[in-house]
Amino acid sequence: MPGLVTILVGNNPASVSYVTGKQNTAHELNFYSLQDNQPEDITEQKLLEIINTYNKDPKIHGILVQLPLPRHIDEKKILNAIDPDKDVDGFHPINVGRLMIGGKEAKYLPCTPAGIQQLIVRSGVPVEGAEVVVVGRSNIVGKPIANILLQKAPGANATVTIAHTATKDLAGHCRRADILIVAAGVPGLVKPEWIKPGACVIDVGVNRVGEKISEKTGKKIAILRGDVDFDAAKEIAGFITPVPGGVGPMTITMLMANTVKAAKSAAGIE
Ligand code: GUN
């Protein structure tokens, strides 16, 4: 039985919502799943000890520490402490290096970029030789998706540009893109006139722009907006992902796939 632990430090509302989504899916799939909530003021040492306990636990195949962590904790130290064979997020430097090298070396691809690649490929969008422009250079999305689509492999082999906050003429770069992946965290950054007609637009932005009362539950929920002006952009793009409901569910799906892979690997099946 695949085993997954998700560790949440503090109670950042976005992180609580992401971790709950991951746990609900793991339960639906009948995984052995644990939600480990730790207080905001946990020491780095204590968090390292907790990770070490899960590293040794044979029922746990995947360990996920939800990011961001509080400022007093060194994120690099924490990610380094996770056993690379249980690193279903693909954030350990060994797994980052394996992805960079490519081929069978890459054991766990980070979940959001892996999900983006599946969305593009399974929608029938040609990737080989395509002009891909990634807006954003984070370790969670921008850098890994650029690396994935750059590999000489099926569903990849693209010409990739990474644009960021210092990029001159961002609009000009975006207009060249056959596949435009936006992970900047700036609501409505990409204007409809920046999109090449027929392009595939992947919006990774999840920006909380306010609150509303849910019609279903009567509870307060966040109003989410992407990095792309969806209503206008959908008239120009050939393919486009909504926010919410586009990339987010794929992140969870790929986490489950990585956990199954980890469990099989631990059982010597693959
Ligand atoms: N914070 C935002 N995205 C992610 C993710 O994919 N994994 C983890 N661990 N933290 C995140």
Coordinates of C-alpha atoms and ligand atoms in Angstrom, one line a residue:
M1 CA 0.0 0.0 0.0
P2 CA 1.6 3.3 -1.0
G3 CA 2.3 5.5 2.0
L4 CA 2.4 9.3 1.9
V5 CA 3.0 11.8 4.7
T6 CA 2.3 15.5 4.2
I7 CA 4.0 17.8 6.8
L8 CA 2.5 21.2 7.3
V9 CA 4.2 23.8 9.5
G10 CA 1.9 26.6 10.7
N11 CA -1.5 27.4 9.2
N12 CA -1.0 29.5 6.1
P13 CA -4.5 29.3 4.4
A14 CA -3.2 28.5 1.0
S15 CA -0.9 25.7 2.3
V16 CA -3.7 24.3 4.4
S17 CA -5.9 24.2 1.3
Y18 CA -3.2 22.5 -0.8
V19 CA -2.3 19.9 1.8
T20 CA -6.0 19.1 2.4
G21 CA -6.5 18.5 -1.3
K22 CA -3.5 16.1 -1.4
Q23 CA -4.7 14.2 1.7
N24 CA -8.2 13.9 0.4
T25 CA -7.0 12.4 -2.9
A26 CA -4.6 10.0 -1.0
H27 CA -7.6 8.8 1.1
E28 CA -9.8 8.3 -2.0
L29 CA -7.1 6.1 -3.5
N30 CA -6.8 4.1 -0.3
F31 CA -3.2 5.0 0.3
Y32 CA -1.8 4.8 3.8
S33 CA -1.7 8.6 4.4
L34 CA -0.7 10.8 7.3
Q35 CA -1.2 14.5 7.8
D36 CA 1.4 15.8 10.2
N37 CA 0.6 19.3 11.5
Q38 CA 3.4 21.1 13.3
P39 CA 3.2 24.5 15.0
E40 CA 4.6 27.7 13.3
D41 CA 7.3 28.0 16.0
I42 CA 8.7 24.4 15.7
T43 CA 12.5 24.4 15.7
E44 CA 14.5 23.5 12.7
Q45 CA 16.1 20.7 14.7
K46 CA 12.8 19.2 15.7
L47 CA 11.5 19.3 12.1
L48 CA 14.7 17.5 11.0
E49 CA 14.1 14.8 13.6
I50 CA 10.5 14.3 12.4
I51 CA 11.7 13.9 8.8
N52 CA 14.3 11.4 9.9
T53 CA 11.7 9.3 11.6
Y54 CA 9.7 9.2 8.3
N55 CA 12.9 8.4 6.4
K56 CA 13.2 5.2 8.5
D57 CA 9.5 4.3 8.5
P58 CA 8.9 1.4 6.0
K59 CA 5.1 2.2 5.7
I60 CA 6.0 5.7 4.4
H61 CA 7.2 5.8 0.7
G62 CA 6.6 9.5 0.1
I63 CA 7.4 12.5 2.3
L64 CA 6.2 16.0 1.4
V65 CA 7.0 19.1 3.4
Q66 CA 4.6 21.9 2.2
L67 CA 6.4 25.1 1.2
P68 CA 6.8 27.9 2.1
L69 CA 8.3 27.3 5.6
P70 CA 8.5 29.9 8.3
R71 CA 11.5 32.3 8.0
H72 CA 13.4 30.8 10.9
I73 CA 13.7 27.5 9.2
D74 CA 16.2 26.9 6.4
E75 CA 14.3 25.4 3.5
K76 CA 17.4 24.0 1.9
K77 CA 18.4 22.1 5.0
I78 CA 14.9 20.6 5.3
L79 CA 14.7 19.5 1.6
N80 CA 18.2 18.1 1.9
A81 CA 17.2 15.9 4.9
I82 CA 14.5 14.0 3.0
D83 CA 15.6 10.6 1.7
P84 CA 15.9 11.2 -2.1
D85 CA 14.1 7.9 -2.7
K86 CA 11.1 9.2 -0.7
D87 CA 11.3 12.7 -2.2
V88 CA 8.0 12.6 -4.1
D89 CA 8.1 16.4 -4.6
G90 CA 11.4 16.1 -6.5
F91 CA 12.9 19.0 -4.6
H92 CA 16.0 17.2 -3.1
P93 CA 19.2 18.4 -4.9
I94 CA 19.9 14.9 -6.0
N95 CA 16.5 14.7 -7.8
V96 CA 17.0 18.2 -9.2
G97 CA 20.3 17.1 -10.6
R98 CA 18.8 13.9 -12.0
L99 CA 16.2 16.0 -13.8
M100 CA 18.8 18.3 -15.2
I101 CA 20.8 15.3 -16.6
G102 CA 17.6 13.7 -18.0
G103 CA 16.8 10.2 -19.2
K104 CA 16.1 7.4 -16.8
E105 CA 18.1 9.2 -14.1
A106 CA 15.1 11.4 -13.4
K107 CA 13.2 9.4 -10.8
Y108 CA 10.7 12.0 -9.5
L109 CA 9.7 15.0 -11.5
P110 CA 8.4 17.9 -9.4
C111 CA 4.6 17.6 -9.4
T112 CA 3.4 20.9 -10.9
P113 CA 5.7 20.8 -13.9
A114 CA 5.1 17.1 -14.5
G115 CA 1.4 17.8 -14.5
I116 CA 1.8 20.7 -16.9
Q117 CA 3.7 18.4 -19.3
Q118 CA 0.8 15.9 -19.2
L119 CA -1.8 18.6 -19.7
I120 CA 0.0 19.8 -22.9
V121 CA 0.9 16.3 -24.3
R122 CA -2.6 14.8 -23.6
S123 CA -4.3 17.8 -25.2
G124 CA -2.5 16.9 -28.5
V125 CA -0.4 20.1 -28.5
P126 CA 2.9 19.4 -30.4
V127 CA 5.9 20.1 -28.1
E128 CA 8.8 19.0 -30.3
G129 CA 10.5 22.0 -31.8
A130 CA 7.8 24.3 -30.3
E131 CA 8.7 27.8 -29.0
V132 CA 8.0 27.5 -25.3
V133 CA 8.2 30.7 -23.1
V134 CA 8.1 30.2 -19.3
V135 CA 7.4 33.3 -17.3
G136 CA 8.9 32.8 -13.8
R137 CA 12.1 31.1 -12.6
S138 CA 11.1 29.5 -9.3
N139 CA 12.5 26.2 -8.2
I140 CA 9.0 24.7 -7.9
V141 CA 7.7 25.6 -11.4
G142 CA 9.8 27.8 -13.7
K143 CA 13.2 26.1 -13.6
P144 CA 11.9 22.5 -13.6
I145 CA 9.3 22.9 -16.4
A146 CA 11.9 24.5 -18.6
N147 CA 14.2 21.6 -17.9
I148 CA 11.5 19.0 -18.6
L149 CA 10.4 20.5 -21.9
L150 CA 14.1 20.9 -23.0
Q151 CA 15.0 17.2 -22.7
K152 CA 15.6 15.3 -25.8
A153 CA 12.6 13.0 -25.2
P154 CA 9.0 12.4 -26.3
G155 CA 6.6 15.1 -25.1
A156 CA 9.6 17.5 -24.9
N157 CA 12.5 18.6 -27.2
A158 CA 11.2 22.2 -27.3
T159 CA 13.1 25.5 -27.7
V160 CA 12.7 27.0 -24.2
T161 CA 13.0 30.6 -23.1
I162 CA 12.8 31.5 -19.4
A163 CA 11.6 35.1 -18.8
H164 CA 11.6 36.8 -15.4
T165 CA 11.3 40.1 -13.6
A166 CA 14.4 41.5 -15.3
T167 CA 13.4 40.5 -18.8
K168 CA 13.2 43.3 -21.3
D169 CA 10.2 43.3 -23.6
L170 CA 8.2 40.5 -21.8
A171 CA 5.3 41.1 -24.1
G172 CA 7.5 40.5 -27.2
H173 CA 8.8 37.1 -25.8
C174 CA 5.2 36.0 -24.9
R175 CA 4.0 36.8 -28.4
R176 CA 6.5 34.4 -29.9
A177 CA 5.3 31.5 -27.8
D178 CA 3.5 28.4 -29.2
I179 CA 3.3 27.3 -25.6
L180 CA 3.2 30.0 -22.9
I181 CA 3.6 28.9 -19.3
V182 CA 3.0 31.6 -16.7
A183 CA 4.1 31.2 -13.1
A184 CA 4.9 34.7 -12.0
G185 CA 2.4 35.2 -9.1
V186 CA 1.1 38.5 -10.5
P187 CA -2.7 38.5 -11.1
G188 CA -3.6 39.4 -14.7
L189 CA 0.1 39.9 -15.7
V190 CA -0.4 38.5 -19.2
K191 CA -2.6 40.5 -21.4
P192 CA -4.7 39.0 -24.3
E193 CA -2.6 41.0 -26.9
W194 CA 0.5 39.2 -25.6
I195 CA -0.8 35.8 -26.8
K196 CA -0.1 34.3 -30.2
P197 CA -3.4 33.3 -31.9
G198 CA -3.9 29.5 -31.3
A199 CA -1.2 29.3 -28.7
C200 CA -1.4 26.9 -25.7
V201 CA -1.5 28.9 -22.5
I202 CA -0.8 27.3 -19.1
D203 CA -1.7 29.6 -16.2
V204 CA 0.1 28.5 -13.0
G205 CA -0.8 31.6 -11.0
V206 CA -3.0 31.1 -7.9
N207 CA -3.5 34.6 -6.6
R208 CA -5.8 35.4 -3.6
V209 CA -7.5 38.6 -4.6
G210 CA -10.3 38.7 -2.0
E211 CA -12.8 36.6 -0.1
K212 CA -16.4 35.5 -0.8
I213 CA -19.1 33.3 0.8
S214 CA -19.3 29.9 -0.8
E215 CA -22.8 29.2 -2.2
K216 CA -22.3 25.5 -1.4
T217 CA -21.0 25.6 2.2
G218 CA -21.9 29.1 3.4
K219 CA -18.2 29.5 4.5
K220 CA -15.7 32.2 3.6
I221 CA -13.5 31.2 0.7
A222 CA -10.7 32.9 -1.2
I223 CA -11.4 34.5 -4.6
L224 CA -8.6 33.2 -6.8
R225 CA -7.3 34.8 -10.0
G226 CA -4.6 33.5 -12.4
D227 CA -1.6 35.3 -13.9
V228 CA -3.6 35.5 -17.2
D229 CA -6.8 37.5 -18.0
F230 CA -8.7 34.2 -18.7
D231 CA -11.9 35.6 -20.2
A232 CA -10.2 37.7 -22.8
A233 CA -7.3 35.3 -23.4
K234 CA -9.6 32.3 -24.2
E235 CA -10.8 34.1 -27.3
I236 CA -7.3 34.1 -28.7
A237 CA -5.6 31.0 -27.3
G238 CA -6.1 27.6 -28.9
F239 CA -5.9 25.9 -25.4
I240 CA -5.9 27.6 -22.0
T241 CA -6.1 26.4 -18.4
P242 CA -8.5 28.0 -15.9
V243 CA -7.7 29.1 -12.4
P244 CA -8.8 27.4 -10.3
G245 CA -9.2 23.9 -11.8
G246 CA -6.5 23.8 -14.4
V247 CA -3.0 23.0 -13.2
G248 CA -3.9 22.5 -9.5
P249 CA -5.6 19.1 -9.8
M250 CA -2.7 17.9 -12.0
T251 CA -0.2 18.7 -9.2
I252 CA -2.1 16.4 -6.9
T253 CA -2.4 13.7 -9.5
M254 CA 1.4 13.7 -10.2
L255 CA 2.1 13.6 -6.4
M256 CA 0.0 10.4 -6.3
A257 CA 1.8 9.0 -9.3
N258 CA 5.2 9.7 -7.7
T259 CA 4.0 8.0 -4.4
V260 CA 2.9 4.9 -6.3
K261 CA 6.3 4.9 -8.1
A262 CA 8.1 5.2 -4.7
A263 CA 6.1 2.3 -3.2
K264 CA 6.8 0.1 -6.2
S265 CA 10.5 1.0 -6.1
A266 CA 10.6 0.1 -2.3
A267 CA 8.9 -3.2 -3.0
G268 CA 11.4 -4.0 -5.8
I269 CA 8.6 -4.1 -8.4
E270 CA 10.2 -1.4 -10.6
Ligands
GUN1 N1 4.1 24.9 -2.4 C1 3.6 25.2 -3.6 N2 3.7 24.2 -4.4 C2 4.2 23.2 -3.8 C3 4.5 21.8 -4.1 O1 4.3 21.4 -5.2 N3 5.1 21.1 -3.1 C4 5.3 21.6 -1.9 N4 5.9 20.8 -1.0 N5 5.1 22.8 -1.5 C5 4.5 23.6 -2.5

